[in-house]
């Protein structure tokens, strides 16, 4: 399932608006707090884009396939990415795979290490889905890891030093060649997320109409 913020075709250019794909984190959903804030901001400030927030399967193979399909559906349009936590890892993979610009929000750098502590039965608090996280999922995540970014300047990294889940220094090191916005304090949820959106959307080339 995906949530979509539909925006009309630009009447001046006759072109379809850019497609912004937001990728949520582990055990999250299109109904997550940041996804809703992003959708509300795009509407309130009348940005000329279409937002897609897919519900990513817990299986990395299926998640990657869903992302592939969404990007393919934007053929002929400009596609840009935004991803949070595990979604930031997927966005990094997709940005490298398709040469797309991306904004990463407290991204997971080594999720195949982090999520080993969560192996076993899981329940998504947003959807109620129950599943078993297995070591094979970690292997698949590691296989999706990309090497040094070919276009590091196309990735904008938003970090808060108070992230209680991830060590922000890993992302600082991983994305050395990319622009970074590092805020003291905060949390893994990324406090005051809306305040970063004008800069993030400007980086992605998403403009107000």
mmCIF file with all atom_site columns, C-alpha atoms in Angstrom:
data_model
loop_
_atom_site.group_PDB
_atom_site.id
_atom_site.type_symbol
_atom_site.label_atom_id
_atom_site.label_alt_id
_atom_site.label_comp_id
_atom_site.label_asym_id
_atom_site.label_entity_id
_atom_site.label_seq_id
_atom_site.pdbx_PDB_ins_code
_atom_site.Cartn_x
_atom_site.Cartn_y
_atom_site.Cartn_z
_atom_site.occupancy
_atom_site.B_iso_or_equiv
_atom_site.pdbx_formal_charge
_atom_site.auth_seq_id
_atom_site.auth_comp_id
_atom_site.auth_asym_id
_atom_site.auth_atom_id
_atom_site.pdbx_PDB_model_num
ATOM 1   C CA . UNK A 1 1   ? 0.000  0.000   0.000   1.00 0.00 ? 1   UNK A CA 1
ATOM 2   C CA . UNK A 1 2   ? 1.177  3.532   -0.711  1.00 0.00 ? 2   UNK A CA 1
ATOM 3   C CA . UNK A 1 3   ? -0.036 6.948   0.204   1.00 0.00 ? 3   UNK A CA 1
ATOM 4   C CA . UNK A 1 4   ? -0.024 9.486   -2.586  1.00 0.00 ? 4   UNK A CA 1
ATOM 5   C CA . UNK A 1 5   ? -0.187 13.256  -2.541  1.00 0.00 ? 5   UNK A CA 1
ATOM 6   C CA . UNK A 1 6   ? -1.413 14.086  -6.031  1.00 0.00 ? 6   UNK A CA 1
ATOM 7   C CA . UNK A 1 7   ? -0.403 17.382  -7.588  1.00 0.00 ? 7   UNK A CA 1
ATOM 8   C CA . UNK A 1 8   ? -1.825 18.635  -10.864 1.00 0.00 ? 8   UNK A CA 1
ATOM 9   C CA . UNK A 1 9   ? 0.239  18.854  -14.034 1.00 0.00 ? 9   UNK A CA 1
ATOM 10  C CA . UNK A 1 10  ? 2.094  22.157  -14.198 1.00 0.00 ? 10  UNK A CA 1
ATOM 11  C CA . UNK A 1 11  ? -0.137 24.282  -16.433 1.00 0.00 ? 11  UNK A CA 1
ATOM 12  C CA . UNK A 1 12  ? 2.751  26.495  -17.512 1.00 0.00 ? 12  UNK A CA 1
ATOM 13  C CA . UNK A 1 13  ? 5.217  23.845  -18.585 1.00 0.00 ? 13  UNK A CA 1
ATOM 14  C CA . UNK A 1 14  ? 2.756  21.088  -19.492 1.00 0.00 ? 14  UNK A CA 1
ATOM 15  C CA . UNK A 1 15  ? 5.133  18.690  -17.767 1.00 0.00 ? 15  UNK A CA 1
ATOM 16  C CA . UNK A 1 16  ? 4.355  16.187  -15.048 1.00 0.00 ? 16  UNK A CA 1
ATOM 17  C CA . UNK A 1 17  ? 5.697  17.273  -11.651 1.00 0.00 ? 17  UNK A CA 1
ATOM 18  C CA . UNK A 1 18  ? 8.680  15.464  -10.142 1.00 0.00 ? 18  UNK A CA 1
ATOM 19  C CA . UNK A 1 19  ? 8.021  12.278  -8.213  1.00 0.00 ? 19  UNK A CA 1
ATOM 20  C CA . UNK A 1 20  ? 9.260  12.308  -4.598  1.00 0.00 ? 20  UNK A CA 1
ATOM 21  C CA . UNK A 1 21  ? 9.582  8.813   -3.116  1.00 0.00 ? 21  UNK A CA 1
ATOM 22  C CA . UNK A 1 22  ? 9.817  8.710   0.690   1.00 0.00 ? 22  UNK A CA 1
ATOM 23  C CA . UNK A 1 23  ? 11.178 5.478   2.199   1.00 0.00 ? 23  UNK A CA 1
ATOM 24  C CA . UNK A 1 24  ? 10.286 4.779   5.823   1.00 0.00 ? 24  UNK A CA 1
ATOM 25  C CA . UNK A 1 25  ? 12.360 2.950   8.406   1.00 0.00 ? 25  UNK A CA 1
ATOM 26  C CA . UNK A 1 26  ? 12.294 -0.425  10.135  1.00 0.00 ? 26  UNK A CA 1
ATOM 27  C CA . UNK A 1 27  ? 8.889  -1.456  11.543  1.00 0.00 ? 27  UNK A CA 1
ATOM 28  C CA . UNK A 1 28  ? 7.378  1.771   10.251  1.00 0.00 ? 28  UNK A CA 1
ATOM 29  C CA . UNK A 1 29  ? 4.789  2.589   7.589   1.00 0.00 ? 29  UNK A CA 1
ATOM 30  C CA . UNK A 1 30  ? 3.371  5.307   5.328   1.00 0.00 ? 30  UNK A CA 1
ATOM 31  C CA . UNK A 1 31  ? 1.540  6.501   8.439   1.00 0.00 ? 31  UNK A CA 1
ATOM 32  C CA . UNK A 1 32  ? 4.757  7.378   10.264  1.00 0.00 ? 32  UNK A CA 1
ATOM 33  C CA . UNK A 1 33  ? 5.120  10.807  11.844  1.00 0.00 ? 33  UNK A CA 1
ATOM 34  C CA . UNK A 1 34  ? 7.751  12.107  9.401   1.00 0.00 ? 34  UNK A CA 1
ATOM 35  C CA . UNK A 1 35  ? 5.859  10.830  6.354   1.00 0.00 ? 35  UNK A CA 1
ATOM 36  C CA . UNK A 1 36  ? 2.729  12.656  7.498   1.00 0.00 ? 36  UNK A CA 1
ATOM 37  C CA . UNK A 1 37  ? 4.661  15.843  8.263   1.00 0.00 ? 37  UNK A CA 1
ATOM 38  C CA . UNK A 1 38  ? 6.244  15.752  4.819   1.00 0.00 ? 38  UNK A CA 1
ATOM 39  C CA . UNK A 1 39  ? 2.881  15.301  3.084   1.00 0.00 ? 39  UNK A CA 1
ATOM 40  C CA . UNK A 1 40  ? 1.329  18.134  5.099   1.00 0.00 ? 40  UNK A CA 1
ATOM 41  C CA . UNK A 1 41  ? 4.250  20.452  4.343   1.00 0.00 ? 41  UNK A CA 1
ATOM 42  C CA . UNK A 1 42  ? 4.095  19.794  0.610   1.00 0.00 ? 42  UNK A CA 1
ATOM 43  C CA . UNK A 1 43  ? 0.384  20.644  0.555   1.00 0.00 ? 43  UNK A CA 1
ATOM 44  C CA . UNK A 1 44  ? 0.531  23.630  2.907   1.00 0.00 ? 44  UNK A CA 1
ATOM 45  C CA . UNK A 1 45  ? 3.364  25.309  0.997   1.00 0.00 ? 45  UNK A CA 1
ATOM 46  C CA . UNK A 1 46  ? 2.026  24.276  -2.429  1.00 0.00 ? 46  UNK A CA 1
ATOM 47  C CA . UNK A 1 47  ? 5.030  22.371  -3.733  1.00 0.00 ? 47  UNK A CA 1
ATOM 48  C CA . UNK A 1 48  ? 4.820  21.149  -7.297  1.00 0.00 ? 48  UNK A CA 1
ATOM 49  C CA . UNK A 1 49  ? 5.511  17.448  -6.891  1.00 0.00 ? 49  UNK A CA 1
ATOM 50  C CA . UNK A 1 50  ? 3.831  14.099  -6.350  1.00 0.00 ? 50  UNK A CA 1
ATOM 51  C CA . UNK A 1 51  ? 4.662  12.234  -3.160  1.00 0.00 ? 51  UNK A CA 1
ATOM 52  C CA . UNK A 1 52  ? 4.725  8.453   -2.954  1.00 0.00 ? 52  UNK A CA 1
ATOM 53  C CA . UNK A 1 53  ? 5.243  6.720   0.381   1.00 0.00 ? 53  UNK A CA 1
ATOM 54  C CA . UNK A 1 54  ? 5.284  2.957   -0.206  1.00 0.00 ? 54  UNK A CA 1
ATOM 55  C CA . UNK A 1 55  ? 4.688  0.453   2.542   1.00 0.00 ? 55  UNK A CA 1
ATOM 56  C CA . UNK A 1 56  ? 7.997  -1.400  2.471   1.00 0.00 ? 56  UNK A CA 1
ATOM 57  C CA . UNK A 1 57  ? 7.923  -5.145  3.202   1.00 0.00 ? 57  UNK A CA 1
ATOM 58  C CA . UNK A 1 58  ? 10.104 -6.423  6.045   1.00 0.00 ? 58  UNK A CA 1
ATOM 59  C CA . UNK A 1 59  ? 11.890 -8.636  3.518   1.00 0.00 ? 59  UNK A CA 1
ATOM 60  C CA . UNK A 1 60  ? 14.795 -6.688  1.965   1.00 0.00 ? 60  UNK A CA 1
ATOM 61  C CA . UNK A 1 61  ? 14.350 -8.584  -1.310  1.00 0.00 ? 61  UNK A CA 1
ATOM 62  C CA . UNK A 1 62  ? 10.719 -7.531  -1.557  1.00 0.00 ? 62  UNK A CA 1
ATOM 63  C CA . UNK A 1 63  ? 11.473 -3.996  -0.345  1.00 0.00 ? 63  UNK A CA 1
ATOM 64  C CA . UNK A 1 64  ? 14.122 -3.551  -3.038  1.00 0.00 ? 64  UNK A CA 1
ATOM 65  C CA . UNK A 1 65  ? 11.735 -4.921  -5.671  1.00 0.00 ? 65  UNK A CA 1
ATOM 66  C CA . UNK A 1 66  ? 9.027  -2.488  -4.583  1.00 0.00 ? 66  UNK A CA 1
ATOM 67  C CA . UNK A 1 67  ? 11.448 0.444   -4.781  1.00 0.00 ? 67  UNK A CA 1
ATOM 68  C CA . UNK A 1 68  ? 12.569 -0.722  -8.232  1.00 0.00 ? 68  UNK A CA 1
ATOM 69  C CA . UNK A 1 69  ? 8.953  -0.785  -9.362  1.00 0.00 ? 69  UNK A CA 1
ATOM 70  C CA . UNK A 1 70  ? 8.174  2.686   -8.051  1.00 0.00 ? 70  UNK A CA 1
ATOM 71  C CA . UNK A 1 71  ? 11.178 4.208   -9.757  1.00 0.00 ? 71  UNK A CA 1
ATOM 72  C CA . UNK A 1 72  ? 10.281 2.429   -12.983 1.00 0.00 ? 72  UNK A CA 1
ATOM 73  C CA . UNK A 1 73  ? 6.754  3.858   -12.734 1.00 0.00 ? 73  UNK A CA 1
ATOM 74  C CA . UNK A 1 74  ? 8.275  7.330   -12.844 1.00 0.00 ? 74  UNK A CA 1
ATOM 75  C CA . UNK A 1 75  ? 9.833  6.780   -16.258 1.00 0.00 ? 75  UNK A CA 1
ATOM 76  C CA . UNK A 1 76  ? 9.865  10.032  -18.170 1.00 0.00 ? 76  UNK A CA 1
ATOM 77  C CA . UNK A 1 77  ? 9.667  12.041  -14.958 1.00 0.00 ? 77  UNK A CA 1
ATOM 78  C CA . UNK A 1 78  ? 12.266 13.347  -12.573 1.00 0.00 ? 78  UNK A CA 1
ATOM 79  C CA . UNK A 1 79  ? 12.418 11.031  -9.555  1.00 0.00 ? 79  UNK A CA 1
ATOM 80  C CA . UNK A 1 80  ? 13.963 12.106  -6.246  1.00 0.00 ? 80  UNK A CA 1
ATOM 81  C CA . UNK A 1 81  ? 14.367 10.188  -2.990  1.00 0.00 ? 81  UNK A CA 1
ATOM 82  C CA . UNK A 1 82  ? 14.074 10.781  0.727   1.00 0.00 ? 82  UNK A CA 1
ATOM 83  C CA . UNK A 1 83  ? 14.701 8.054   3.289   1.00 0.00 ? 83  UNK A CA 1
ATOM 84  C CA . UNK A 1 84  ? 14.781 7.759   7.062   1.00 0.00 ? 84  UNK A CA 1
ATOM 85  C CA . UNK A 1 85  ? 16.837 5.249   9.094   1.00 0.00 ? 85  UNK A CA 1
ATOM 86  C CA . UNK A 1 86  ? 16.594 1.896   7.249   1.00 0.00 ? 86  UNK A CA 1
ATOM 87  C CA . UNK A 1 87  ? 14.816 3.824   4.501   1.00 0.00 ? 87  UNK A CA 1
ATOM 88  C CA . UNK A 1 88  ? 17.956 5.943   4.260   1.00 0.00 ? 88  UNK A CA 1
ATOM 89  C CA . UNK A 1 89  ? 19.955 2.782   3.584   1.00 0.00 ? 89  UNK A CA 1
ATOM 90  C CA . UNK A 1 90  ? 17.524 1.776   0.837   1.00 0.00 ? 90  UNK A CA 1
ATOM 91  C CA . UNK A 1 91  ? 17.606 5.324   -0.563  1.00 0.00 ? 91  UNK A CA 1
ATOM 92  C CA . UNK A 1 92  ? 21.406 5.160   -0.723  1.00 0.00 ? 92  UNK A CA 1
ATOM 93  C CA . UNK A 1 93  ? 21.182 1.904   -2.664  1.00 0.00 ? 93  UNK A CA 1
ATOM 94  C CA . UNK A 1 94  ? 18.570 3.316   -5.061  1.00 0.00 ? 94  UNK A CA 1
ATOM 95  C CA . UNK A 1 95  ? 20.432 6.618   -5.496  1.00 0.00 ? 95  UNK A CA 1
ATOM 96  C CA . UNK A 1 96  ? 23.553 4.746   -6.580  1.00 0.00 ? 96  UNK A CA 1
ATOM 97  C CA . UNK A 1 97  ? 21.639 2.263   -8.724  1.00 0.00 ? 97  UNK A CA 1
ATOM 98  C CA . UNK A 1 98  ? 19.680 4.880   -10.650 1.00 0.00 ? 98  UNK A CA 1
ATOM 99  C CA . UNK A 1 99  ? 21.871 8.003   -10.293 1.00 0.00 ? 99  UNK A CA 1
ATOM 100 C CA . UNK A 1 100 ? 19.128 9.856   -8.379  1.00 0.00 ? 100 UNK A CA 1
ATOM 101 C CA . UNK A 1 101 ? 19.413 12.659  -5.819  1.00 0.00 ? 101 UNK A CA 1
ATOM 102 C CA . UNK A 1 102 ? 18.520 11.673  -2.261  1.00 0.00 ? 102 UNK A CA 1
ATOM 103 C CA . UNK A 1 103 ? 18.064 13.169  1.183   1.00 0.00 ? 103 UNK A CA 1
ATOM 104 C CA . UNK A 1 104 ? 18.942 10.811  4.050   1.00 0.00 ? 104 UNK A CA 1
ATOM 105 C CA . UNK A 1 105 ? 17.513 11.406  7.541   1.00 0.00 ? 105 UNK A CA 1
ATOM 106 C CA . UNK A 1 106 ? 19.490 9.771   10.361  1.00 0.00 ? 106 UNK A CA 1
ATOM 107 C CA . UNK A 1 107 ? 20.309 6.952   7.924   1.00 0.00 ? 107 UNK A CA 1
ATOM 108 C CA . UNK A 1 108 ? 21.238 3.449   8.995   1.00 0.00 ? 108 UNK A CA 1
ATOM 109 C CA . UNK A 1 109 ? 24.732 2.812   7.677   1.00 0.00 ? 109 UNK A CA 1
ATOM 110 C CA . UNK A 1 110 ? 25.108 -0.837  8.745   1.00 0.00 ? 110 UNK A CA 1
ATOM 111 C CA . UNK A 1 111 ? 21.552 -2.122  9.326   1.00 0.00 ? 111 UNK A CA 1
ATOM 112 C CA . UNK A 1 112 ? 22.647 -5.717  8.848   1.00 0.00 ? 112 UNK A CA 1
ATOM 113 C CA . UNK A 1 113 ? 24.651 -5.321  12.077  1.00 0.00 ? 113 UNK A CA 1
ATOM 114 C CA . UNK A 1 114 ? 22.149 -3.227  14.001  1.00 0.00 ? 114 UNK A CA 1
ATOM 115 C CA . UNK A 1 115 ? 19.131 -5.417  13.316  1.00 0.00 ? 115 UNK A CA 1
ATOM 116 C CA . UNK A 1 116 ? 20.796 -8.596  14.510  1.00 0.00 ? 116 UNK A CA 1
ATOM 117 C CA . UNK A 1 117 ? 19.613 -7.560  17.973  1.00 0.00 ? 117 UNK A CA 1
ATOM 118 C CA . UNK A 1 118 ? 16.043 -7.819  16.649  1.00 0.00 ? 118 UNK A CA 1
ATOM 119 C CA . UNK A 1 119 ? 16.221 -11.320 15.156  1.00 0.00 ? 119 UNK A CA 1
ATOM 120 C CA . UNK A 1 120 ? 13.160 -13.401 15.919  1.00 0.00 ? 120 UNK A CA 1
ATOM 121 C CA . UNK A 1 121 ? 9.448  -12.580 16.171  1.00 0.00 ? 121 UNK A CA 1
ATOM 122 C CA . UNK A 1 122 ? 8.485  -8.996  15.337  1.00 0.00 ? 122 UNK A CA 1
ATOM 123 C CA . UNK A 1 123 ? 5.286  -6.964  15.157  1.00 0.00 ? 123 UNK A CA 1
ATOM 124 C CA . UNK A 1 124 ? 5.016  -3.727  13.198  1.00 0.00 ? 124 UNK A CA 1
ATOM 125 C CA . UNK A 1 125 ? 3.363  -1.252  15.610  1.00 0.00 ? 125 UNK A CA 1
ATOM 126 C CA . UNK A 1 126 ? 1.810  0.695   12.725  1.00 0.00 ? 126 UNK A CA 1
ATOM 127 C CA . UNK A 1 127 ? 0.340  -2.138  10.683  1.00 0.00 ? 127 UNK A CA 1
ATOM 128 C CA . UNK A 1 128 ? 0.078  -4.944  13.232  1.00 0.00 ? 128 UNK A CA 1
ATOM 129 C CA . UNK A 1 129 ? 1.912  -7.280  10.852  1.00 0.00 ? 129 UNK A CA 1
ATOM 130 C CA . UNK A 1 130 ? 3.675  -10.154 12.615  1.00 0.00 ? 130 UNK A CA 1
ATOM 131 C CA . UNK A 1 131 ? 6.712  -11.796 11.100  1.00 0.00 ? 131 UNK A CA 1
ATOM 132 C CA . UNK A 1 132 ? 10.049 -13.395 11.931  1.00 0.00 ? 132 UNK A CA 1
ATOM 133 C CA . UNK A 1 133 ? 13.240 -11.467 11.231  1.00 0.00 ? 133 UNK A CA 1
ATOM 134 C CA . UNK A 1 134 ? 15.909 -13.933 10.146  1.00 0.00 ? 134 UNK A CA 1
ATOM 135 C CA . UNK A 1 135 ? 19.648 -13.943 9.568   1.00 0.00 ? 135 UNK A CA 1
ATOM 136 C CA . UNK A 1 136 ? 19.000 -14.392 5.861   1.00 0.00 ? 136 UNK A CA 1
ATOM 137 C CA . UNK A 1 137 ? 17.436 -10.911 5.879   1.00 0.00 ? 137 UNK A CA 1
ATOM 138 C CA . UNK A 1 138 ? 20.680 -9.529  7.300   1.00 0.00 ? 138 UNK A CA 1
ATOM 139 C CA . UNK A 1 139 ? 22.635 -11.234 4.538   1.00 0.00 ? 139 UNK A CA 1
ATOM 140 C CA . UNK A 1 140 ? 20.391 -9.656  1.915   1.00 0.00 ? 140 UNK A CA 1
ATOM 141 C CA . UNK A 1 141 ? 20.738 -6.212  3.483   1.00 0.00 ? 141 UNK A CA 1
ATOM 142 C CA . UNK A 1 142 ? 24.503 -6.551  3.421   1.00 0.00 ? 142 UNK A CA 1
ATOM 143 C CA . UNK A 1 143 ? 24.352 -7.553  -0.242  1.00 0.00 ? 143 UNK A CA 1
ATOM 144 C CA . UNK A 1 144 ? 22.528 -4.277  -0.982  1.00 0.00 ? 144 UNK A CA 1
ATOM 145 C CA . UNK A 1 145 ? 25.372 -2.219  0.466   1.00 0.00 ? 145 UNK A CA 1
ATOM 146 C CA . UNK A 1 146 ? 26.952 0.019   -2.141  1.00 0.00 ? 146 UNK A CA 1
ATOM 147 C CA . UNK A 1 147 ? 30.584 0.983   -2.334  1.00 0.00 ? 147 UNK A CA 1
ATOM 148 C CA . UNK A 1 148 ? 31.906 4.543   -2.468  1.00 0.00 ? 148 UNK A CA 1
ATOM 149 C CA . UNK A 1 149 ? 29.245 6.782   -3.974  1.00 0.00 ? 149 UNK A CA 1
ATOM 150 C CA . UNK A 1 150 ? 29.849 7.661   -7.598  1.00 0.00 ? 150 UNK A CA 1
ATOM 151 C CA . UNK A 1 151 ? 27.996 10.968  -7.127  1.00 0.00 ? 151 UNK A CA 1
ATOM 152 C CA . UNK A 1 152 ? 28.367 11.889  -3.440  1.00 0.00 ? 152 UNK A CA 1
ATOM 153 C CA . UNK A 1 153 ? 27.304 15.457  -4.174  1.00 0.00 ? 153 UNK A CA 1
ATOM 154 C CA . UNK A 1 154 ? 23.818 14.146  -5.031  1.00 0.00 ? 154 UNK A CA 1
ATOM 155 C CA . UNK A 1 155 ? 23.230 12.897  -1.481  1.00 0.00 ? 155 UNK A CA 1
ATOM 156 C CA . UNK A 1 156 ? 22.309 15.278  1.362   1.00 0.00 ? 156 UNK A CA 1
ATOM 157 C CA . UNK A 1 157 ? 22.606 13.807  4.868   1.00 0.00 ? 157 UNK A CA 1
ATOM 158 C CA . UNK A 1 158 ? 20.585 15.142  7.823   1.00 0.00 ? 158 UNK A CA 1
ATOM 159 C CA . UNK A 1 159 ? 21.910 14.024  11.196  1.00 0.00 ? 159 UNK A CA 1
ATOM 160 C CA . UNK A 1 160 ? 21.202 14.688  14.866  1.00 0.00 ? 160 UNK A CA 1
ATOM 161 C CA . UNK A 1 161 ? 23.912 13.882  17.364  1.00 0.00 ? 161 UNK A CA 1
ATOM 162 C CA . UNK A 1 162 ? 21.383 12.806  20.017  1.00 0.00 ? 162 UNK A CA 1
ATOM 163 C CA . UNK A 1 163 ? 20.214 9.831   17.905  1.00 0.00 ? 163 UNK A CA 1
ATOM 164 C CA . UNK A 1 164 ? 19.703 7.117   20.534  1.00 0.00 ? 164 UNK A CA 1
ATOM 165 C CA . UNK A 1 165 ? 19.482 4.279   17.996  1.00 0.00 ? 165 UNK A CA 1
ATOM 166 C CA . UNK A 1 166 ? 22.315 4.995   15.560  1.00 0.00 ? 166 UNK A CA 1
ATOM 167 C CA . UNK A 1 167 ? 25.799 6.408   16.015  1.00 0.00 ? 167 UNK A CA 1
ATOM 168 C CA . UNK A 1 168 ? 25.674 9.522   13.848  1.00 0.00 ? 168 UNK A CA 1
ATOM 169 C CA . UNK A 1 169 ? 29.463 9.411   13.426  1.00 0.00 ? 169 UNK A CA 1
ATOM 170 C CA . UNK A 1 170 ? 29.088 6.339   11.207  1.00 0.00 ? 170 UNK A CA 1
ATOM 171 C CA . UNK A 1 171 ? 27.085 8.397   8.730   1.00 0.00 ? 171 UNK A CA 1
ATOM 172 C CA . UNK A 1 172 ? 29.511 11.327  8.984   1.00 0.00 ? 172 UNK A CA 1
ATOM 173 C CA . UNK A 1 173 ? 32.309 8.965   7.964   1.00 0.00 ? 173 UNK A CA 1
ATOM 174 C CA . UNK A 1 174 ? 30.302 7.009   5.382   1.00 0.00 ? 174 UNK A CA 1
ATOM 175 C CA . UNK A 1 175 ? 29.170 10.143  3.527   1.00 0.00 ? 175 UNK A CA 1
ATOM 176 C CA . UNK A 1 176 ? 32.341 12.213  3.774   1.00 0.00 ? 176 UNK A CA 1
ATOM 177 C CA . UNK A 1 177 ? 32.006 13.577  0.254   1.00 0.00 ? 177 UNK A CA 1
ATOM 178 C CA . UNK A 1 178 ? 28.345 14.532  0.636   1.00 0.00 ? 178 UNK A CA 1
ATOM 179 C CA . UNK A 1 179 ? 26.804 17.718  2.049   1.00 0.00 ? 179 UNK A CA 1
ATOM 180 C CA . UNK A 1 180 ? 25.783 17.147  5.663   1.00 0.00 ? 180 UNK A CA 1
ATOM 181 C CA . UNK A 1 181 ? 23.556 19.009  8.081   1.00 0.00 ? 181 UNK A CA 1
ATOM 182 C CA . UNK A 1 182 ? 24.549 17.974  11.609  1.00 0.00 ? 182 UNK A CA 1
ATOM 183 C CA . UNK A 1 183 ? 22.369 19.250  14.455  1.00 0.00 ? 183 UNK A CA 1
ATOM 184 C CA . UNK A 1 184 ? 23.413 18.903  18.104  1.00 0.00 ? 184 UNK A CA 1
ATOM 185 C CA . UNK A 1 185 ? 21.021 16.925  20.279  1.00 0.00 ? 185 UNK A CA 1
ATOM 186 C CA . UNK A 1 186 ? 17.778 15.686  18.859  1.00 0.00 ? 186 UNK A CA 1
ATOM 187 C CA . UNK A 1 187 ? 16.763 12.045  18.543  1.00 0.00 ? 187 UNK A CA 1
ATOM 188 C CA . UNK A 1 188 ? 16.462 9.160   16.109  1.00 0.00 ? 188 UNK A CA 1
ATOM 189 C CA . UNK A 1 189 ? 12.973 10.422  15.222  1.00 0.00 ? 189 UNK A CA 1
ATOM 190 C CA . UNK A 1 190 ? 14.670 13.674  14.132  1.00 0.00 ? 190 UNK A CA 1
ATOM 191 C CA . UNK A 1 191 ? 13.293 16.512  16.227  1.00 0.00 ? 191 UNK A CA 1
ATOM 192 C CA . UNK A 1 192 ? 11.866 19.552  14.418  1.00 0.00 ? 192 UNK A CA 1
ATOM 193 C CA . UNK A 1 193 ? 11.923 17.653  11.134  1.00 0.00 ? 193 UNK A CA 1
ATOM 194 C CA . UNK A 1 194 ? 9.758  20.233  9.371   1.00 0.00 ? 194 UNK A CA 1
ATOM 195 C CA . UNK A 1 195 ? 12.388 22.932  9.892   1.00 0.00 ? 195 UNK A CA 1
ATOM 196 C CA . UNK A 1 196 ? 14.772 21.008  7.608   1.00 0.00 ? 196 UNK A CA 1
ATOM 197 C CA . UNK A 1 197 ? 12.298 20.475  4.780   1.00 0.00 ? 197 UNK A CA 1
ATOM 198 C CA . UNK A 1 198 ? 12.833 23.741  2.872   1.00 0.00 ? 198 UNK A CA 1
ATOM 199 C CA . UNK A 1 199 ? 16.563 22.982  2.574   1.00 0.00 ? 199 UNK A CA 1
ATOM 200 C CA . UNK A 1 200 ? 15.959 19.295  1.823   1.00 0.00 ? 200 UNK A CA 1
ATOM 201 C CA . UNK A 1 201 ? 13.392 19.986  -0.894  1.00 0.00 ? 201 UNK A CA 1
ATOM 202 C CA . UNK A 1 202 ? 15.547 22.722  -2.400  1.00 0.00 ? 202 UNK A CA 1
ATOM 203 C CA . UNK A 1 203 ? 18.426 20.229  -2.606  1.00 0.00 ? 203 UNK A CA 1
ATOM 204 C CA . UNK A 1 204 ? 16.158 17.790  -4.442  1.00 0.00 ? 204 UNK A CA 1
ATOM 205 C CA . UNK A 1 205 ? 15.053 20.501  -6.842  1.00 0.00 ? 205 UNK A CA 1
ATOM 206 C CA . UNK A 1 206 ? 11.445 20.388  -5.647  1.00 0.00 ? 206 UNK A CA 1
ATOM 207 C CA . UNK A 1 207 ? 10.003 23.886  -5.891  1.00 0.00 ? 207 UNK A CA 1
ATOM 208 C CA . UNK A 1 208 ? 6.867  25.675  -4.883  1.00 0.00 ? 208 UNK A CA 1
ATOM 209 C CA . UNK A 1 209 ? 4.397  26.299  -7.691  1.00 0.00 ? 209 UNK A CA 1
#
